[in-house]
PDB file of C-alpha atoms in Angstrom:
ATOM      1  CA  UNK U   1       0.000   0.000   0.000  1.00  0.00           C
ATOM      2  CA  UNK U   2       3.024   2.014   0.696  1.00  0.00           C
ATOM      3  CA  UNK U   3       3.953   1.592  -3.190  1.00  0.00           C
ATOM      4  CA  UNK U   4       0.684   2.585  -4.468  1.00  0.00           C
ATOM      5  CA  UNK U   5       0.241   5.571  -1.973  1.00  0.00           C
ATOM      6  CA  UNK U   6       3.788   6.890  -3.649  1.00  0.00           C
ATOM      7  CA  UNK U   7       2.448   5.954  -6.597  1.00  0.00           C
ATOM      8  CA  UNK U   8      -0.596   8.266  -6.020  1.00  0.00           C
ATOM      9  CA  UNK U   9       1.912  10.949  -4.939  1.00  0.00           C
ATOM     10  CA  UNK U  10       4.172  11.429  -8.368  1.00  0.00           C
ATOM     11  CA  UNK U  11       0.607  11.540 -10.318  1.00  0.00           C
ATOM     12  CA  UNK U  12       0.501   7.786 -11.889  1.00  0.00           C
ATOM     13  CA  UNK U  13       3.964   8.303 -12.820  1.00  0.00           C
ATOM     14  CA  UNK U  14       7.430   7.701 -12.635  1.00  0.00           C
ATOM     15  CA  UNK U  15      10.018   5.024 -11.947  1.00  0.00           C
ATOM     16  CA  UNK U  16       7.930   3.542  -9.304  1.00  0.00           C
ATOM     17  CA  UNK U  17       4.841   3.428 -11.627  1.00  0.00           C
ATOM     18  CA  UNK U  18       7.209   2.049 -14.455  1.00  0.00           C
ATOM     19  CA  UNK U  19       8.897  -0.623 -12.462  1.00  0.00           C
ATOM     20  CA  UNK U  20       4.950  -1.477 -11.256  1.00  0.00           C
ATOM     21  CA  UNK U  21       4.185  -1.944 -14.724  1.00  0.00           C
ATOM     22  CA  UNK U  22       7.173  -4.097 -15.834  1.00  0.00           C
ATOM     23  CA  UNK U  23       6.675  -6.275 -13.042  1.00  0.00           C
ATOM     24  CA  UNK U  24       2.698  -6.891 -14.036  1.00  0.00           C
ATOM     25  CA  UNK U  25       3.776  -6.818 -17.535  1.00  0.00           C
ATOM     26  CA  UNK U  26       6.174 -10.031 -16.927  1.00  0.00           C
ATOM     27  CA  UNK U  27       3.508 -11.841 -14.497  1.00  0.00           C
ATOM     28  CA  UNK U  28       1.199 -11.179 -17.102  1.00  0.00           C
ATOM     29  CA  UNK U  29       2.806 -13.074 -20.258  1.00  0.00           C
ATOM     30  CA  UNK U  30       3.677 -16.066 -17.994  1.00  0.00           C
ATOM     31  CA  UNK U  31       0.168 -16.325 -16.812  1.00  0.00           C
ATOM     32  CA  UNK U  32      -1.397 -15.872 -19.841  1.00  0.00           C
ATOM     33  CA  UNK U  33       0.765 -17.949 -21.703  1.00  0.00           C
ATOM     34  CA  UNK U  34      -0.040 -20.797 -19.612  1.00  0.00           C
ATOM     35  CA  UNK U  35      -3.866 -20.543 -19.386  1.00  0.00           C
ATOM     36  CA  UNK U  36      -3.961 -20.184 -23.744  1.00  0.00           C
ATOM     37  CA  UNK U  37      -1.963 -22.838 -23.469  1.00  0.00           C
ATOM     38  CA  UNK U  38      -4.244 -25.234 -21.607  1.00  0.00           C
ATOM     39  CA  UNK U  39      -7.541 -23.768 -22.488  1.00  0.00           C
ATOM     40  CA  UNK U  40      -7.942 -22.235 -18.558  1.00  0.00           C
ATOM     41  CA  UNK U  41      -8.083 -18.625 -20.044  1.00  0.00           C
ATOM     42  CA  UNK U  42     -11.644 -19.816 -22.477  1.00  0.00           C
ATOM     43  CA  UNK U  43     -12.578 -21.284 -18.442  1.00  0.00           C
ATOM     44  CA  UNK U  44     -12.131 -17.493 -17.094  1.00  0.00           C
ATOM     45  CA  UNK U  45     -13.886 -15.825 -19.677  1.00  0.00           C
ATOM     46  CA  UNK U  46     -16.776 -18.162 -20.753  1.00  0.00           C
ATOM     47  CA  UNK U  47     -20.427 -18.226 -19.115  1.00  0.00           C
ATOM     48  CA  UNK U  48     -20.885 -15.613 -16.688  1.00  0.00           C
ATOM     49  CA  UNK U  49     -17.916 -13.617 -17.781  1.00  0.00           C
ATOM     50  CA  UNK U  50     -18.627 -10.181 -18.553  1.00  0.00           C
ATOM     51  CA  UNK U  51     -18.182 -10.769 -22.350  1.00  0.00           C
ATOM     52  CA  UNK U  52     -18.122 -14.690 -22.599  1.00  0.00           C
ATOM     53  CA  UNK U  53     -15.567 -15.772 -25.438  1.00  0.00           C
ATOM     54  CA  UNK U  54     -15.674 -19.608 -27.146  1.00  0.00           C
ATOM     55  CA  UNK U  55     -12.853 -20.556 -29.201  1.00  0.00           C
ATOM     56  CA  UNK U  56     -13.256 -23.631 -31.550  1.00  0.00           C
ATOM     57  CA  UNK U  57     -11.618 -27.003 -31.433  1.00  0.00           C
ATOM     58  CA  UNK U  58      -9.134 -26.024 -33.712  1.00  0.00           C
ATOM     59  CA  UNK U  59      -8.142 -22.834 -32.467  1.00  0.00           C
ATOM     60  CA  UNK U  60      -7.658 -24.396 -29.116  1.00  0.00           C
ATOM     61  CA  UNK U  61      -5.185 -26.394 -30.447  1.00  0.00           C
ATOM     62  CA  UNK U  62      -3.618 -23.853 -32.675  1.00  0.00           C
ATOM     63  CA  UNK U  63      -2.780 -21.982 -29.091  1.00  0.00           C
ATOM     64  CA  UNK U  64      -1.726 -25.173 -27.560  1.00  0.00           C
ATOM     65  CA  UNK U  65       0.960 -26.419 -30.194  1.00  0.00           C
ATOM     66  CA  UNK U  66       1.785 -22.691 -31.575  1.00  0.00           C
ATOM     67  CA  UNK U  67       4.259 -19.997 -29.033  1.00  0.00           C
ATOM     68  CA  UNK U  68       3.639 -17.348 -31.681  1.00  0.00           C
ATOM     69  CA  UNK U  69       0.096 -17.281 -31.318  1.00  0.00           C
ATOM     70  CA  UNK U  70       0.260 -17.412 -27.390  1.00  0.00           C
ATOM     71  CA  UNK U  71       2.124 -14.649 -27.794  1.00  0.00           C
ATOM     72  CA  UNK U  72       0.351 -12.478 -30.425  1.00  0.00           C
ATOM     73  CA  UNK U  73      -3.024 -13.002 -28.422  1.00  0.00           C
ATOM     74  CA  UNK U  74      -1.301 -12.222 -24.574  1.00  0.00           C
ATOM     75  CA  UNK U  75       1.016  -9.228 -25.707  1.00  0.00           C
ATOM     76  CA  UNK U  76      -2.198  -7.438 -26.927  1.00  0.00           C
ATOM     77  CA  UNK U  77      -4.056  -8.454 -24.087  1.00  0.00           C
ATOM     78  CA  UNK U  78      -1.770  -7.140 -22.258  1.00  0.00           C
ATOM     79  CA  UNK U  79      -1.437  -3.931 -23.751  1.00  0.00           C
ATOM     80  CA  UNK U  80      -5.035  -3.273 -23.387  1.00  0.00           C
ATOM     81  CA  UNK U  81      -5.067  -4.584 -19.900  1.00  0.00           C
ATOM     82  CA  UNK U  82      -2.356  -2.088 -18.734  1.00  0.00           C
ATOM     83  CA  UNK U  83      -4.779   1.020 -19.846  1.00  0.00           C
ATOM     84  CA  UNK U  84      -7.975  -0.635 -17.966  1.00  0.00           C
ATOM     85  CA  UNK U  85      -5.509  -0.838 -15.107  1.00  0.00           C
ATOM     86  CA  UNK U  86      -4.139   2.517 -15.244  1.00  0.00           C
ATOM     87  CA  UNK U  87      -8.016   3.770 -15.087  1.00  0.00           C
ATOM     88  CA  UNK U  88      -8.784   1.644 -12.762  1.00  0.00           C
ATOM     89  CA  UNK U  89      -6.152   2.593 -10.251  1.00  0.00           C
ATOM     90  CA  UNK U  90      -6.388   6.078 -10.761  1.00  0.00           C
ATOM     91  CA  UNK U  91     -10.225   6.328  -9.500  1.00  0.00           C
ATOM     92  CA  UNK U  92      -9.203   4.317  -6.948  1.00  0.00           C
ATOM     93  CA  UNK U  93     -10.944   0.995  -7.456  1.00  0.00           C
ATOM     94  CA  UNK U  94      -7.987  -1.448  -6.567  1.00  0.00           C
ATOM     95  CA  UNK U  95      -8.986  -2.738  -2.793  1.00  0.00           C
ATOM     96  CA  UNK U  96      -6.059  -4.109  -1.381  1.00  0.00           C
ATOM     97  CA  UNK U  97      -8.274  -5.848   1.097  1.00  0.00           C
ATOM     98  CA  UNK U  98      -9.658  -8.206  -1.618  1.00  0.00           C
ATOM     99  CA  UNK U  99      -7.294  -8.590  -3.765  1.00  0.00           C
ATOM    100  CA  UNK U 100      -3.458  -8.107  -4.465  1.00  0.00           C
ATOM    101  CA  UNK U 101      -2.438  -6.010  -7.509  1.00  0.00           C
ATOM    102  CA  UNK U 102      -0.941  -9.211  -9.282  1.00  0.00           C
ATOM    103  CA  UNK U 103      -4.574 -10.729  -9.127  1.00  0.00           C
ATOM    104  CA  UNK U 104      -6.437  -7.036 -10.148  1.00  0.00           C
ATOM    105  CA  UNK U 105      -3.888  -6.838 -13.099  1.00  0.00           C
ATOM    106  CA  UNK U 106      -5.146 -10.235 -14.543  1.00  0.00           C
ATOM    107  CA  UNK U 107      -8.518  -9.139 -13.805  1.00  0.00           C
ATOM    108  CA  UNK U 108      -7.936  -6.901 -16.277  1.00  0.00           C
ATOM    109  CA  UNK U 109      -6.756  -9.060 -18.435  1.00  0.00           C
ATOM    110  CA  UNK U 110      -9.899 -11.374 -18.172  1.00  0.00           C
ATOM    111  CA  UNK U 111     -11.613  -8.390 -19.508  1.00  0.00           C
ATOM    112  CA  UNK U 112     -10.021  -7.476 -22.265  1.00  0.00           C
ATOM    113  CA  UNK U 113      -8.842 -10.250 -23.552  1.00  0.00           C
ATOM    114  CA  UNK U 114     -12.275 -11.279 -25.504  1.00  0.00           C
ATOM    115  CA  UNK U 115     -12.388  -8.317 -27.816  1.00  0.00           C
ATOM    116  CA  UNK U 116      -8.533  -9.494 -28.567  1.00  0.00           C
ATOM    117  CA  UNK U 117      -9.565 -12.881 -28.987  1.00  0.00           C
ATOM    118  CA  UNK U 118     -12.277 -11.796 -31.454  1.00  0.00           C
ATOM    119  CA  UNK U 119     -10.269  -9.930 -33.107  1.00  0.00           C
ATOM    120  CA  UNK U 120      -7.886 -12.466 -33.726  1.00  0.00           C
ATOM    121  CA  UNK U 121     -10.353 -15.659 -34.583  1.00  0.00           C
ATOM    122  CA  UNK U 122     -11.685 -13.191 -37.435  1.00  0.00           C
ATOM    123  CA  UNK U 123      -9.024 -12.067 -38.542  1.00  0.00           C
ATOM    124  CA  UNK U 124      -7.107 -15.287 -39.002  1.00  0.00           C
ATOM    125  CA  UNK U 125     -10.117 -17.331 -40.590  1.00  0.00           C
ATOM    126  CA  UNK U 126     -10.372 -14.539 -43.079  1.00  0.00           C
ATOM    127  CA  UNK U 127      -6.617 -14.928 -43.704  1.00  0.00           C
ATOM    128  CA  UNK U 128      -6.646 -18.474 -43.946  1.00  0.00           C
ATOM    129  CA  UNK U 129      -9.800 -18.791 -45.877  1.00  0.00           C
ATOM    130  CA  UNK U 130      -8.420 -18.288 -49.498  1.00  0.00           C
ATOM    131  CA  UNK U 131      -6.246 -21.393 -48.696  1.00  0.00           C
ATOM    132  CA  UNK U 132      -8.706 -23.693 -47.593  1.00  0.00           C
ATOM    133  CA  UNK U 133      -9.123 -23.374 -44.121  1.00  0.00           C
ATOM    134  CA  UNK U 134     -12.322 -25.033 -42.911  1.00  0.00           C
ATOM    135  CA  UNK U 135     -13.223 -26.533 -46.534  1.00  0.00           C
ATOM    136  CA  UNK U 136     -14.427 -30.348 -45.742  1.00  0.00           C
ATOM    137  CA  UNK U 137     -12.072 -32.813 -47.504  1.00  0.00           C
ATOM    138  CA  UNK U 138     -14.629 -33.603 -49.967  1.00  0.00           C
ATOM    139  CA  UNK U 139     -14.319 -30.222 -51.162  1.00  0.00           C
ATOM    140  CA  UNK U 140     -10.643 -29.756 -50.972  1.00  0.00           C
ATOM    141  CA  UNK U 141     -10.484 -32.806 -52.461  1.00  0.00           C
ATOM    142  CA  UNK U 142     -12.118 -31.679 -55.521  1.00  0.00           C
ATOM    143  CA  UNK U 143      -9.726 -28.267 -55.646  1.00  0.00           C
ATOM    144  CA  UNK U 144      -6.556 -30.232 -54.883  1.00  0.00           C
ATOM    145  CA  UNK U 145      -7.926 -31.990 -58.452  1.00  0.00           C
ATOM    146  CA  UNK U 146      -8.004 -29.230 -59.977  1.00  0.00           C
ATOM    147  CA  UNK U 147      -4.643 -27.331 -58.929  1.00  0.00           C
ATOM    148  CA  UNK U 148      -3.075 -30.632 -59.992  1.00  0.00           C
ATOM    149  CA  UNK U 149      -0.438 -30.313 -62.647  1.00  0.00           C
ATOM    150  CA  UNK U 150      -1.280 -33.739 -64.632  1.00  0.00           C
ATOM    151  CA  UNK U 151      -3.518 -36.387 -64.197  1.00  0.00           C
ATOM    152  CA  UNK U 152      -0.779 -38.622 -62.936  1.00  0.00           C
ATOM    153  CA  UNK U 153       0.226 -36.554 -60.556  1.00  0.00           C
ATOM    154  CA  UNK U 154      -2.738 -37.002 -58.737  1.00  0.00           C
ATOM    155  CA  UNK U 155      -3.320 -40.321 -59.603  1.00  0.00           C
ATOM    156  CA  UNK U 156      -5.529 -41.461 -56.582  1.00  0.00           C
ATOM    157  CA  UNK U 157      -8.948 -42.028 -56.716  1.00  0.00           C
ATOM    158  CA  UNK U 158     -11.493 -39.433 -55.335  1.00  0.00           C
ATOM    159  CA  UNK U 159     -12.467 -41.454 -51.980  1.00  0.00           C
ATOM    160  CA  UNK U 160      -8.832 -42.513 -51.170  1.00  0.00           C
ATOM    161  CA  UNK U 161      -7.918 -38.616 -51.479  1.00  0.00           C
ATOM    162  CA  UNK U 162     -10.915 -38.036 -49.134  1.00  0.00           C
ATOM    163  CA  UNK U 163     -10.099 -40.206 -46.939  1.00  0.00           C
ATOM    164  CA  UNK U 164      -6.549 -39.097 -46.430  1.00  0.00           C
ATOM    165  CA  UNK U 165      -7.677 -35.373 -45.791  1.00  0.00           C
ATOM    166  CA  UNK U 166      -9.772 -36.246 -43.428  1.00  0.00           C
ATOM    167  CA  UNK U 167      -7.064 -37.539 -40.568  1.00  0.00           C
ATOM    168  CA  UNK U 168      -4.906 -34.466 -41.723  1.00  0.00           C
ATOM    169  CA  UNK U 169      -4.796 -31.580 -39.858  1.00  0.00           C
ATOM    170  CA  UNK U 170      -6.558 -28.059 -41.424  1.00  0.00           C
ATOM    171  CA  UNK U 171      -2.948 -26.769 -41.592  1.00  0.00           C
ATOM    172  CA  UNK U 172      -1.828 -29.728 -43.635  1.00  0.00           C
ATOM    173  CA  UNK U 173      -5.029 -29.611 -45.934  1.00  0.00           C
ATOM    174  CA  UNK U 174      -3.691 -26.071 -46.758  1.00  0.00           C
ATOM    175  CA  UNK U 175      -0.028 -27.466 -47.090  1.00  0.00           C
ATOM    176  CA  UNK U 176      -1.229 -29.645 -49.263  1.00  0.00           C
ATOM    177  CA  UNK U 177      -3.409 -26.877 -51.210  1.00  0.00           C
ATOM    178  CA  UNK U 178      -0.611 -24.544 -51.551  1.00  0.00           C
ATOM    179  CA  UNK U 179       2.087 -27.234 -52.339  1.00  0.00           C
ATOM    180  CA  UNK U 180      -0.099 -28.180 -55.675  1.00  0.00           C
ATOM    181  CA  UNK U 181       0.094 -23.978 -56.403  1.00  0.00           C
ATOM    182  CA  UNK U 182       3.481 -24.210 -56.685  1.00  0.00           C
ATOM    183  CA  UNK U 183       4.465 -22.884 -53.323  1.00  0.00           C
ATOM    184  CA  UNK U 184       8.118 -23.746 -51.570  1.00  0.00           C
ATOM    185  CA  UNK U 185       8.218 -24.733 -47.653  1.00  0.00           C
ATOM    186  CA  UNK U 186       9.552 -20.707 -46.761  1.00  0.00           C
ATOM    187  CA  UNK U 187       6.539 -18.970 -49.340  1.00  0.00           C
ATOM    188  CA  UNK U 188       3.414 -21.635 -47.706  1.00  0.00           C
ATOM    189  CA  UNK U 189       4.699 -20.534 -43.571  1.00  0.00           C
ATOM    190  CA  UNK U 190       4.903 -17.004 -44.313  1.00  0.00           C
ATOM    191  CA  UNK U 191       1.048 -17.639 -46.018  1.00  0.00           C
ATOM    192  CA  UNK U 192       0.050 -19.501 -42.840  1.00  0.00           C
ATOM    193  CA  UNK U 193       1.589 -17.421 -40.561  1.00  0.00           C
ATOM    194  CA  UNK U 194       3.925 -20.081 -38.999  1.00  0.00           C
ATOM    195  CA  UNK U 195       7.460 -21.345 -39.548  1.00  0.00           C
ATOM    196  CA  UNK U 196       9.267 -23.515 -42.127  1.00  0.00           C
ATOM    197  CA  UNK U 197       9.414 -26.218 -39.484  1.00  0.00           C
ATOM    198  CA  UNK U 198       5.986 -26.336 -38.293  1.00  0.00           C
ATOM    199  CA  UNK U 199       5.221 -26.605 -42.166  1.00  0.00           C
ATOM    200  CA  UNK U 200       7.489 -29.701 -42.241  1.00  0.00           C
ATOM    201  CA  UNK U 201       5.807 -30.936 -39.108  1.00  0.00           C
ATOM    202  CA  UNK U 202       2.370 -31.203 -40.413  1.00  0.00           C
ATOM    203  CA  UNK U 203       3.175 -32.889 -43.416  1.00  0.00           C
ATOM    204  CA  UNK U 204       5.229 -35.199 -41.627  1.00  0.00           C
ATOM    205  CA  UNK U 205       2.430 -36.430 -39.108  1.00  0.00           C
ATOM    206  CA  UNK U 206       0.547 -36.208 -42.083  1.00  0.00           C
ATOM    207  CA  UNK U 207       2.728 -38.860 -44.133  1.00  0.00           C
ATOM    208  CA  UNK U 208       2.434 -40.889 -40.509  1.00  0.00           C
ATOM    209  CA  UNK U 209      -1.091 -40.992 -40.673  1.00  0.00           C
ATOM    210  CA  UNK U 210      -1.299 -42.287 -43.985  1.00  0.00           C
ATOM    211  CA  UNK U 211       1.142 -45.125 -43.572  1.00  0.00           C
ATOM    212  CA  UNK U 212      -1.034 -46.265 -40.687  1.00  0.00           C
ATOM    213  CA  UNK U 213      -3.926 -46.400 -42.766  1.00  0.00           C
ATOM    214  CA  UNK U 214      -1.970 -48.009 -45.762  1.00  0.00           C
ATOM    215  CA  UNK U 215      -0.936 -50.506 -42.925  1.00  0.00           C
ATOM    216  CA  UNK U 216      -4.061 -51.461 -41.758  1.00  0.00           C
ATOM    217  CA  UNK U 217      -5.731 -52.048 -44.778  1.00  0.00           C
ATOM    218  CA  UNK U 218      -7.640 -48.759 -44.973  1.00  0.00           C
ATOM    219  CA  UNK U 219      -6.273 -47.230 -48.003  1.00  0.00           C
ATOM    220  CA  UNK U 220      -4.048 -49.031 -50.858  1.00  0.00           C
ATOM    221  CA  UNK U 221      -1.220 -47.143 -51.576  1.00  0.00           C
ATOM    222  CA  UNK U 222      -1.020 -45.174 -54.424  1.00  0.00           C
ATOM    223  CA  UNK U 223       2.313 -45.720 -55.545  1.00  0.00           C
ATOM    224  CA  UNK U 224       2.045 -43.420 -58.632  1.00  0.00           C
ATOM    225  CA  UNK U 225       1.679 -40.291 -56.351  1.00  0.00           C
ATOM    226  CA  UNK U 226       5.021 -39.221 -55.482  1.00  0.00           C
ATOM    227  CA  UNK U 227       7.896 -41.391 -54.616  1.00  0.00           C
ATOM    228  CA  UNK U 228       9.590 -39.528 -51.551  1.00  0.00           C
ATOM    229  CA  UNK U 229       5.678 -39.412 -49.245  1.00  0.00           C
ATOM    230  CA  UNK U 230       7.048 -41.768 -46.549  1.00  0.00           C
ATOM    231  CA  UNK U 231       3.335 -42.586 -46.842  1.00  0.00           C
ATOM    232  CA  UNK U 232       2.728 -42.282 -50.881  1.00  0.00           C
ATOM    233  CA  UNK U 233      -0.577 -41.523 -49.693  1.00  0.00           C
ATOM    234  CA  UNK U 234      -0.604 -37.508 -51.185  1.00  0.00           C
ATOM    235  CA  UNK U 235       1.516 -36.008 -54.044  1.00  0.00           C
ATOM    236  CA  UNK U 236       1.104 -33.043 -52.232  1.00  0.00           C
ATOM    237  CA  UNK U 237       3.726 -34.056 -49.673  1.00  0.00           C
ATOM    238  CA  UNK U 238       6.429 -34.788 -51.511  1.00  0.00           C
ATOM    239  CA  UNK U 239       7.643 -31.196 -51.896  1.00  0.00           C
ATOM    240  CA  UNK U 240       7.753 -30.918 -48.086  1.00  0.00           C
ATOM    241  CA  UNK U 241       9.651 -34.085 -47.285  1.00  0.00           C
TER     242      UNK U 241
END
């Protein structure tokens, strides 16, 4: 209370106020970085929230396997959180008696991290969109046809090529898409918005996925579709292998 009351003094200003802010700043990112993570933060701000926020199965695992979306989404929140703070302590809201400033900070965070979130589900879906993002496999499977150089290049039938999209991941389906463009591994991350070795990662699993299947009996393999696909299940991997 000491802090704050000198805070007070020097007019919400100052190296005290600065350090203050650093400190919450720090606490902050770890916090939030965590609860994106594990889906707590979708927990905090869901039914009876003050603006209730639901992220799709997909986008909770985008923020569980991708840092650079963790971070994107908490270093806004943040930013907005620090002004809601700021107002909040200077009309003298903060009760010390019910909570410490650690806990109020994140408070703040819980409250502005739904327009953020928005913000960000929009924004990526419309990014992603052009590139197939949340086309079923039956219709990628008709466009991966038709981006496909040759006939032979492609040469799986229609419910095999279904049938592989299907266990593949929407970032792979676009992989896949963008590979059969003409895309390299560096031009398709920069598209998606993640790195060369996430891109690499999905096809990978991908290729995993379909050997399993080709194992079991599910699918035959194709053999004509591209000789370096662990799986030769998709032409579409070869060019990230």
């Amino acid at each position: 209370m000491v802090l704050i009351q000198s805070i007070y003094e020097a007019g919400m200003k100052g190296v005290r106020y600065d350090l203050l802010i650093d400190e919450l700043r720090r606490y902050g990112m770890r916090v939030l970085r965590a609860a994106l993570r594990d889906g707590r933060i979708f927990t905090w701000c869901g039914v009876g929230s003050r603006a209730p926020v639901f992220a799709t199965a997909d986008e909770r695992r985008v923020l569980h396997t991708s840092p650079e979306d963790r971070d994107e989404l908490a270093l806004e929140t943040i930013a907005n959180a620090i002004v809601l703070f700021h107002e909040s302590l200077a009309d003298r809201e903060w009760n010390p008696e019910r909570s410490s400033l650690h806990t109020y900070f994140i408070g703040a965070c819980k409250i502005a991290f739904p327009g953020v979130y928005r913000r960000w589900s929009r924004e990526r879906a419309s990014r992603l969109e052009e590139y197939g993002y949340g086309h079923t496999p039956e219709v990628l499977g008709v466009e991966l046809r038709a981006l496909s150089p040759s006939p032979e290049a492609m040469a799986v039938d229609t419910d095999t090529l279904r049938r592989i999209l299907r266990v593949g991941s929407p970032e792979a389906r676009m992989i896949c898409r963008l590979i059969l463009t003409g895309y390299n591994q560096a031009e398709i991350a920069e598209k998606l918005g993640i790195t060369t070795r996430a891109v690499e990662g999905h096809m990978h699993r991908l290729r995993k996925r379909v050997e399993k299947m080709v194992a079991r009996g599910t699918i035959d393999a194709p053999y004509t579709v591209g000789r370096q696909t662990a799986s030769r299940g998709l032409h579409a991997a070869k060019a990230a292998s």
